[in-house]
Coordinates of C-alpha atoms and ligand atoms in Angstrom, one line a residue:
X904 CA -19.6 43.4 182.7
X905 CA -21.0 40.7 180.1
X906 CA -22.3 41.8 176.8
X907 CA -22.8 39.6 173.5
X908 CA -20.1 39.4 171.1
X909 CA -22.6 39.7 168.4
X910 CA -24.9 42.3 167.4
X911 CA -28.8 41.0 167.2
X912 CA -31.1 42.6 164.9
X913 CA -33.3 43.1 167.9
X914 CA -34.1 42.7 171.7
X915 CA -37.7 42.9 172.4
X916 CA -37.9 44.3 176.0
X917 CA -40.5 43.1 177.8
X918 CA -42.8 39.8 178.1
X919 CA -46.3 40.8 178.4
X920 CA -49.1 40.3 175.3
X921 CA -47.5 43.0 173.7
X922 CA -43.4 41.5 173.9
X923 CA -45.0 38.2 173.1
X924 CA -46.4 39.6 169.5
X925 CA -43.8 40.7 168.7
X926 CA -41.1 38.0 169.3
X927 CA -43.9 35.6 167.8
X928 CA -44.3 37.8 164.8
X929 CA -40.3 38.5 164.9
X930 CA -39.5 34.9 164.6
X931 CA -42.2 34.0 161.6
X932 CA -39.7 36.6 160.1
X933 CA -36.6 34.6 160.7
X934 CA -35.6 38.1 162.5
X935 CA -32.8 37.4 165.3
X936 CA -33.4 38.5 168.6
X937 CA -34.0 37.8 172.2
X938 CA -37.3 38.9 174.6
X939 CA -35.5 40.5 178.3
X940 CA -38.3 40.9 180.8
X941 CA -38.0 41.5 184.6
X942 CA -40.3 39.0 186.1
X943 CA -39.3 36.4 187.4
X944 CA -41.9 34.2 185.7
X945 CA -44.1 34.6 182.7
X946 CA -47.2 36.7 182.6
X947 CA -46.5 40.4 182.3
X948 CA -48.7 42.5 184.6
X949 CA -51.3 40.1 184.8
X950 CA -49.2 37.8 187.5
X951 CA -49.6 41.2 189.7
X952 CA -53.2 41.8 189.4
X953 CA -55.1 41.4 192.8
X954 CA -56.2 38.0 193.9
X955 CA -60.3 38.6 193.5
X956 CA -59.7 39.7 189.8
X957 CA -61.0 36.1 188.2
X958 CA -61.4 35.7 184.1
X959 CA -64.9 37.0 185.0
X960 CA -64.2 39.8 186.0
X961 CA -61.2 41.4 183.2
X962 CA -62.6 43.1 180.2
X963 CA -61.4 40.7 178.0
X964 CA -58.3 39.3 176.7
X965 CA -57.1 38.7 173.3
X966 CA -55.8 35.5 172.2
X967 CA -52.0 35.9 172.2
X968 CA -51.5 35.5 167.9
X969 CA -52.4 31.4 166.7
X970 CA -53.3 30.7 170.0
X971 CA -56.8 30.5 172.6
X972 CA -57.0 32.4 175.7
X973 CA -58.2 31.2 179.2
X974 CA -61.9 31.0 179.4
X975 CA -63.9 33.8 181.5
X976 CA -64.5 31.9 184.3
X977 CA -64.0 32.2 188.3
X978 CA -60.0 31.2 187.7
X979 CA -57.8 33.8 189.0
X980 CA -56.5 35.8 186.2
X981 CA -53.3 36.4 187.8
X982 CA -53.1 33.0 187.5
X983 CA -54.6 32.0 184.4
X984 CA -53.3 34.0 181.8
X985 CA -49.7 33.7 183.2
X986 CA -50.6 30.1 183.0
X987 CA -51.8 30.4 179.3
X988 CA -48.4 33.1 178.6
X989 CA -46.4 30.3 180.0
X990 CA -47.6 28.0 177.7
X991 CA -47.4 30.1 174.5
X992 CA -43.9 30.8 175.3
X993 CA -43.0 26.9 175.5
X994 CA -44.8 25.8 172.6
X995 CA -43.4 28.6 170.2
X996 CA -40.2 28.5 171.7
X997 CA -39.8 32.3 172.3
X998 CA -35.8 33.7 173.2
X999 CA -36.7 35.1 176.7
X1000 CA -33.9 36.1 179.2
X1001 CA -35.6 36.6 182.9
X1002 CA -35.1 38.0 185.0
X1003 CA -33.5 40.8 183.5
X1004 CA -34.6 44.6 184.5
X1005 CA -33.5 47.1 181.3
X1006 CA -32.0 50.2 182.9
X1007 CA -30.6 52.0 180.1
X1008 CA -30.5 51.9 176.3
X1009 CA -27.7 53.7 173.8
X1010 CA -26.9 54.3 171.0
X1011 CA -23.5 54.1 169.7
X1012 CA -21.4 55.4 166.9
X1013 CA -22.0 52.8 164.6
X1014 CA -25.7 53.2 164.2
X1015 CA -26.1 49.8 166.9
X1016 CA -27.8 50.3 170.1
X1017 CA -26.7 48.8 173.5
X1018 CA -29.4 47.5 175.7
X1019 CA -27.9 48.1 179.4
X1020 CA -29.7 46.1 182.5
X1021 CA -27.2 45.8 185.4
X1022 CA -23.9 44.5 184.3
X1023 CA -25.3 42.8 181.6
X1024 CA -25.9 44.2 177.9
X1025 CA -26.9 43.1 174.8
X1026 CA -25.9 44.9 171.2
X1027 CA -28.5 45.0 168.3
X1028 CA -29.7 47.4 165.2
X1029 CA -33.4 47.9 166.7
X1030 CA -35.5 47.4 169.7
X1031 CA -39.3 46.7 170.6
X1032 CA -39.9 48.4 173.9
X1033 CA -43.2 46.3 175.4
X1034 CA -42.7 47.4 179.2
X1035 CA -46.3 48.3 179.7
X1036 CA -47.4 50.5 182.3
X1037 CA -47.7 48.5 185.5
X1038 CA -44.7 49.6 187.4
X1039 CA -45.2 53.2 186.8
X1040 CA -48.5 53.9 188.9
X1041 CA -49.4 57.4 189.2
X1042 CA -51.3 58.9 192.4
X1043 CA -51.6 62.8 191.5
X1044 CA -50.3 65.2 194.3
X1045 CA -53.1 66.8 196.6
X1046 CA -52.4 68.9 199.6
X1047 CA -52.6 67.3 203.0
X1048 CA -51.9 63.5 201.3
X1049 CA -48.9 63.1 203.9
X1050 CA -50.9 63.9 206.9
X1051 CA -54.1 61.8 206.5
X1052 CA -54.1 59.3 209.2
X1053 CA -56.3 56.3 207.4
X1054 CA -54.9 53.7 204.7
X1055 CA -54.5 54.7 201.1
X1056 CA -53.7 52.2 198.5
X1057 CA -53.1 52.7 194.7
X1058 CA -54.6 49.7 192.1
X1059 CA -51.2 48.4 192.3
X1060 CA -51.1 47.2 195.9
X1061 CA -55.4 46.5 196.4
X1062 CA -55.9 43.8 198.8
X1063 CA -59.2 43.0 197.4
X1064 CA -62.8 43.6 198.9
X1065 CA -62.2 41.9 202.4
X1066 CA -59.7 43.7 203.4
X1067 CA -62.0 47.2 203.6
X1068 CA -65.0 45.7 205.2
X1069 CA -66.4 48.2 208.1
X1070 CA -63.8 50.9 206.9
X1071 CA -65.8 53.9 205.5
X1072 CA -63.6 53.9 201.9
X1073 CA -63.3 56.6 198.9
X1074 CA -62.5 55.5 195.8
X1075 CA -60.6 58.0 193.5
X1076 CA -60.6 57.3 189.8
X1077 CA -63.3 58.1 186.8
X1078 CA -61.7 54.4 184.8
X1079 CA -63.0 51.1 184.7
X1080 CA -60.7 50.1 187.9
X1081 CA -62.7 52.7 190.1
X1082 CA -66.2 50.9 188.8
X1083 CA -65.2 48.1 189.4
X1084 CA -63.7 48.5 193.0
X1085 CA -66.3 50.0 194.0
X1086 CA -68.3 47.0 192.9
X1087 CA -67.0 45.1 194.7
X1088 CA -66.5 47.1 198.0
X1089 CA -70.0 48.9 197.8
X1090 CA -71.9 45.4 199.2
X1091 CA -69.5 45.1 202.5
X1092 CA -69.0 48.7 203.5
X1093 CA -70.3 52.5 203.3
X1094 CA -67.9 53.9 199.8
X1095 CA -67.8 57.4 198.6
X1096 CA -66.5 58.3 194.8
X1097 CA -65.2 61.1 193.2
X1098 CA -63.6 61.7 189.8
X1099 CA -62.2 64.8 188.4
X1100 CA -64.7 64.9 185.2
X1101 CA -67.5 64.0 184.8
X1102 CA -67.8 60.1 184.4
X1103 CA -68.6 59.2 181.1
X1104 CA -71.2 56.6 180.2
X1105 CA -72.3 54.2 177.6
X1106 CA -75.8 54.0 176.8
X1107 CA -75.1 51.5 173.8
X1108 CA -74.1 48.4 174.0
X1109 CA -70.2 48.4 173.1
X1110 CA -69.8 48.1 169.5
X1111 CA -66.4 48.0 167.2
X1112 CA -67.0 51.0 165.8
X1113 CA -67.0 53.0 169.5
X1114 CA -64.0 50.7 170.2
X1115 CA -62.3 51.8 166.9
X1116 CA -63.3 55.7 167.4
X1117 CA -61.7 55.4 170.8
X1118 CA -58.4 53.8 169.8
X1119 CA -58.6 56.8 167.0
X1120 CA -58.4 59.6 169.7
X1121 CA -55.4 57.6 171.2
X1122 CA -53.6 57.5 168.2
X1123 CA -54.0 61.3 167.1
X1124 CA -52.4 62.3 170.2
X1125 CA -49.5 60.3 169.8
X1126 CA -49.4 61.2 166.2
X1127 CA -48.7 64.8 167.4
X1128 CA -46.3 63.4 170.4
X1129 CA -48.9 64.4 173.4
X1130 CA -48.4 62.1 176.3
X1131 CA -51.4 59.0 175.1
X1132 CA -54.1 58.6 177.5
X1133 CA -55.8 55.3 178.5
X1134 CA -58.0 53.6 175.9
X1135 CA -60.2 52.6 178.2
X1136 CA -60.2 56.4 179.4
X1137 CA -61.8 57.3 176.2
X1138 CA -64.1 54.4 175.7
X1139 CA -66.7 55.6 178.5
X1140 CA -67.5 53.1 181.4
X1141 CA -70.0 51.0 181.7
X1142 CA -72.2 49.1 184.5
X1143 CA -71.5 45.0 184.6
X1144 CA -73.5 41.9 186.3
X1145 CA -70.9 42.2 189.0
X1146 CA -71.3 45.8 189.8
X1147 CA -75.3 46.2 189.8
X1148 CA -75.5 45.5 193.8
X1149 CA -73.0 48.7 194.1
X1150 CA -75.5 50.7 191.2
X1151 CA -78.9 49.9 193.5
X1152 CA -76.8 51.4 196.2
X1153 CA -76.7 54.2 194.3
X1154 CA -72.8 54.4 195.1
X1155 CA -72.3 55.6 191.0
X1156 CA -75.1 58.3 191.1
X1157 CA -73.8 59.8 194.3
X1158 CA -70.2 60.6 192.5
X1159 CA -68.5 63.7 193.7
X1160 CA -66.0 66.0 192.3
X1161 CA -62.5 66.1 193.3
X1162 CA -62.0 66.9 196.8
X1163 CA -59.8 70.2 197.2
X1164 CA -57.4 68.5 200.3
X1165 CA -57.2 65.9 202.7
X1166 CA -57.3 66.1 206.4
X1167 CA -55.7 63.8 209.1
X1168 CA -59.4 62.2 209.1
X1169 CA -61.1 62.5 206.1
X1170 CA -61.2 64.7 202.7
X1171 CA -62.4 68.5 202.7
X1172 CA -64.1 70.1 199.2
X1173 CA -64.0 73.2 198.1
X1174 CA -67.3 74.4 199.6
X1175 CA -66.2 73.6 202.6
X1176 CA -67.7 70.4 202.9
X1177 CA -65.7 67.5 204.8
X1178 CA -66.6 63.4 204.8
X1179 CA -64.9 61.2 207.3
X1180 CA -62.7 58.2 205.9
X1181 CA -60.9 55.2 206.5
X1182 CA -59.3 54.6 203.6
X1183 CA -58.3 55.8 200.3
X1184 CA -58.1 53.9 196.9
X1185 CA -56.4 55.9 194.2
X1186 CA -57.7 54.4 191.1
X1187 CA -55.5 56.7 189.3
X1188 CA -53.9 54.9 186.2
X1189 CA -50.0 54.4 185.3
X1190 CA -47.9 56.3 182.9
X1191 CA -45.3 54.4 180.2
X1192 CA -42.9 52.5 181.6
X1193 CA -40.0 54.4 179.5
X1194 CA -37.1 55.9 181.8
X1195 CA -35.2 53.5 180.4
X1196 CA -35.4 55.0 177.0
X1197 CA -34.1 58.6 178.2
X1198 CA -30.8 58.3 176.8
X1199 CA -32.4 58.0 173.2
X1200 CA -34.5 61.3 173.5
X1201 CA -37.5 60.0 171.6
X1202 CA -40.2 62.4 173.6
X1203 CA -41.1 65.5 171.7
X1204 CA -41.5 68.8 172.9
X1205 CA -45.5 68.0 173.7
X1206 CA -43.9 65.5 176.3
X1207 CA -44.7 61.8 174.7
X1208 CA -43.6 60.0 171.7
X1209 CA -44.4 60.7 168.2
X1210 CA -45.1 57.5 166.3
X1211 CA -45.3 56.6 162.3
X1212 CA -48.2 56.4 160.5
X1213 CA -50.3 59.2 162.0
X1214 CA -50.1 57.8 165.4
X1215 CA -51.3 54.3 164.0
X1216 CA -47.8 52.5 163.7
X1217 CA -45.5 51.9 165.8
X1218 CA -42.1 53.3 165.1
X1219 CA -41.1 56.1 167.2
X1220 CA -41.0 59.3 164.5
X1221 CA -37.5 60.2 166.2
X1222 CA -35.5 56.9 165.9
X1223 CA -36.2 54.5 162.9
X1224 CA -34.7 52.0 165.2
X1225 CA -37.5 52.1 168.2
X1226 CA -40.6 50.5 168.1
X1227 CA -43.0 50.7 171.1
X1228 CA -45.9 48.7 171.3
X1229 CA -48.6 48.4 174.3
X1230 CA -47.8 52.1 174.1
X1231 CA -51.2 55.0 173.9
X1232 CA -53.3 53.2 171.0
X1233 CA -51.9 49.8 171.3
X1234 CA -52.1 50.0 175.5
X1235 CA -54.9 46.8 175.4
X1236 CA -54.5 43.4 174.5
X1237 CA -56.0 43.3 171.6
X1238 CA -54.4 46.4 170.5
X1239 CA -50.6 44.9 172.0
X1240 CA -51.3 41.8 169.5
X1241 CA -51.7 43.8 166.8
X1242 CA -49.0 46.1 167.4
X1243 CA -46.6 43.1 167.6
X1244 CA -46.9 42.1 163.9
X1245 CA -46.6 45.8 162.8
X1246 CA -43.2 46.2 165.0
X1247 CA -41.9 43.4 163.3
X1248 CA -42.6 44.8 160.6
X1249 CA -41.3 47.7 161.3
X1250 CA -37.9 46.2 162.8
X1251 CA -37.6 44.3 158.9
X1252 CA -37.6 47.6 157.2
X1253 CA -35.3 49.2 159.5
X1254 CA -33.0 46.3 158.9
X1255 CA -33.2 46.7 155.4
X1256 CA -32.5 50.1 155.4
X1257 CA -29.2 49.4 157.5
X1258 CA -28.1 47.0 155.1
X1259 CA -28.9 49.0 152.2
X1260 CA -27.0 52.0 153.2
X1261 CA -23.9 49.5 154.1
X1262 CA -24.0 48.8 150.7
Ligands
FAD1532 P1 -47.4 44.2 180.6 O1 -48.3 43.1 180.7 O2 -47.3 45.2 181.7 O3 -46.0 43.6 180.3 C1 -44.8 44.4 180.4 C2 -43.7 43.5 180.7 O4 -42.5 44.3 180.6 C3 -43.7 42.9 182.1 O5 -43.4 41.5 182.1 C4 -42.6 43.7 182.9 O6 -41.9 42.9 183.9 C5 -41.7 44.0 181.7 N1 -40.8 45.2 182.0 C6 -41.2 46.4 182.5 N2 -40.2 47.2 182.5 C7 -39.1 46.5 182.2 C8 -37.7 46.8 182.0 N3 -37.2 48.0 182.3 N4 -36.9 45.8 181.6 C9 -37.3 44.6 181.3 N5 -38.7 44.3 181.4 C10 -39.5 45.2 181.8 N6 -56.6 45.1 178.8 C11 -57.5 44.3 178.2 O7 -57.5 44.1 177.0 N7 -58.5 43.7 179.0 C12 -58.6 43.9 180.3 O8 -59.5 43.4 181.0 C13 -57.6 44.8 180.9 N8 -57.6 45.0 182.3 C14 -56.7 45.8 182.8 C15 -56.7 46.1 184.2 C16 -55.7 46.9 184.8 C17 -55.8 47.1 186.3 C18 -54.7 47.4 184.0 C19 -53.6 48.3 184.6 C20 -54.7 47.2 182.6 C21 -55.7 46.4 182.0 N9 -55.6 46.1 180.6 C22 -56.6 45.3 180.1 C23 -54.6 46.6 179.8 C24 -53.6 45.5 179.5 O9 -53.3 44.8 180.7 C25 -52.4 45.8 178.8 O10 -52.5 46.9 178.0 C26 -51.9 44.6 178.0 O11 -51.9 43.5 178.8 C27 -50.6 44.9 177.3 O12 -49.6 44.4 178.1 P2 -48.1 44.9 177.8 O13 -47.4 43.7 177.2 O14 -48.0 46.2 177.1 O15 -47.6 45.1 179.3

């Protein structure tokens, strides 16, 4: 077992957009701390994303703070932005331990916290949890899921368009993902698509003040501790260059609801109605990435975490000492860069507090 002699006045865990804020906005401080993340590499999520995803294609990035992101080109953004990560973390010299996977995080007798990841640990007065969502997908539980005999895949594992040529494919999913995989599938191969609401569409052209109304639902959920939902969930979906081919299909206008079961061969709706297919896509989001966390009992009886300032900060209402960020309203790059610089924030005040009360 190692752990630091010292106590740091925080460990930022996590190195995506959201980590990166904050150890950038942590450091303009003068704030001691150190970034663990548990990639191998830099890049956060976006070295996992699927190899047809180009700059193109993502929905935009924000520049990481004082810095310019990648261009929206044909470059492979699981490439380029943990090209343009790797960069930022050179030139501003960020602290960052990797590989080191967080399993477990305390809080001891003295008011410190120790940060547990293996045999390792690491003793400071706050933390900035920035794990995303990535590694927790979700796929939601229908009846006969273990006996259908064809492929299914979650976002997390898509092999990209080629792989589902000639295989008759439903996509599951009312997000931007779903659109755009069907996008991109629709042109090679007969898709079917079905969400559990309603989609939602924009009519307008996206302006801030949708944006900022969507963020605003986000954060008054996690102002009363609900579990957030996706941003983009709330921000309605829209139809791109890339996904007009799948449109004069008419693969979006033939949506279906939720199928009731699955069968060995296909998917069976509650009329009675059954469609043969080959493969499944479950397009079906990811949850926080918090287990780690458990120990500090943050989550409030609605099931998420309450945070500060009406849901628009981000220190968790339960521990002065936690700060999430890239969590419900801040779950976006733009959003993760902004949250960074209000944890920091949040982190200096907490420290002050300490030393206050220690007289
Ligand atoms: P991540 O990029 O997921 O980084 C989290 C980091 O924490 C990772 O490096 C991970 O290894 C590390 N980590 C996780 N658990 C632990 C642990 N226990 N211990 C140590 N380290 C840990 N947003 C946009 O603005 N534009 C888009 O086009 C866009 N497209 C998206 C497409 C998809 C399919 C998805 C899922 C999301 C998309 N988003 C997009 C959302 C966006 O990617 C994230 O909200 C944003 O990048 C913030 O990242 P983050 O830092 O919170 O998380």
């Amino acid at each position: 077992m190692t752990s630091t002699p010292t106590v740091l006045d925080s460990v930022v865990i996590g190195a995506g957009q959201a980590g990166l804020s904050a150890s950038y906005h942590l450091a303009r401080l003068g704030i001691e701390h150190v970034v663990l993340d548990a990639n191998d590499t830099p890049g956060g999520a976006w070295q996992h994303r699927w190899d047809a995803l180009t700059m193109r294609d993502v929905h935009g990035v924000a520049e990481l703070p004082g810095s310019t992101p990648p261009p929206l080109t044909q470059a492979r953004a699981n490439a380029a932005i943990p090209e343009y990560f790797a960069g930022y973390e050179a030139a501003h010299e960020l602290p960052i331990v990797r590989p080191v996977r967080v399993d477990r995080v305390d809080s001891n007798d003295d008011g410190t916290l120790t940060v547990h990841a293996g045999d390792r640990s690491w003793r400071t007065r706050t933390i900035v949890n920035a794990t995303g969502t990535w590694t927790q997908p979700f796929i939601p539980r229908y009846p006969g899921q273990e006996i259908f005999r064809g492929e299914q895949f979650h976002t997390v594992a898509y092999p990209g368009p080629e792989h589902f040529r000639g295989k008759r494919t439903l996509v599951v999913g009312g997000g931007a993902s779903a659109v755009q995989f069907l996008g991109a599938i629709a042109p090679l191969t007969e898709t079917l698509w079905v969400t559990r609401r309603e989609p939602v569409w924009r009519t307008d052209d996206f302006t801030p003040e949708a944006g900022i109304a969507a963020v605003a639902l986000v954060e008054r959920r996690v102002a009363q501790g609900l579990p957030p939902e996706s941003v983009v969930s709330v921000t309605g979906l829209a139809l791109r260059e890339q996904e007009r081919e799948a449109e004069r299909l008419g693969v979006y206008a033939a949506r279906r609801p939720m199928f009731e079961r699955l069968e060995a061969e296909g998917a069976r709706w509650a009329d009675g109605s059954f469609e043969p297919v080959d493969a499944i896509i479950w397009a079906t989001g990811f949850r926080p990435a918090i287990a780690h966390l458990a120990p500090l009992q943050l989550r409030s009886p609605a099931g998420g975490i309450q945070l500060d300032k009406a849901g628009r900060g981000t220190g968790a209402v339960a521990d002065a000492r936690v700060q999430l960020v890239g969590y419900g309203p801040s779950a976006s790059t733009i959003g993760a860069n902004r949250a960074g610089r209000t944890a920091a924030r949040g982190v200096e005040r907490s420290l002050a507090a300490v030393r206050a009360a220690s007289g």
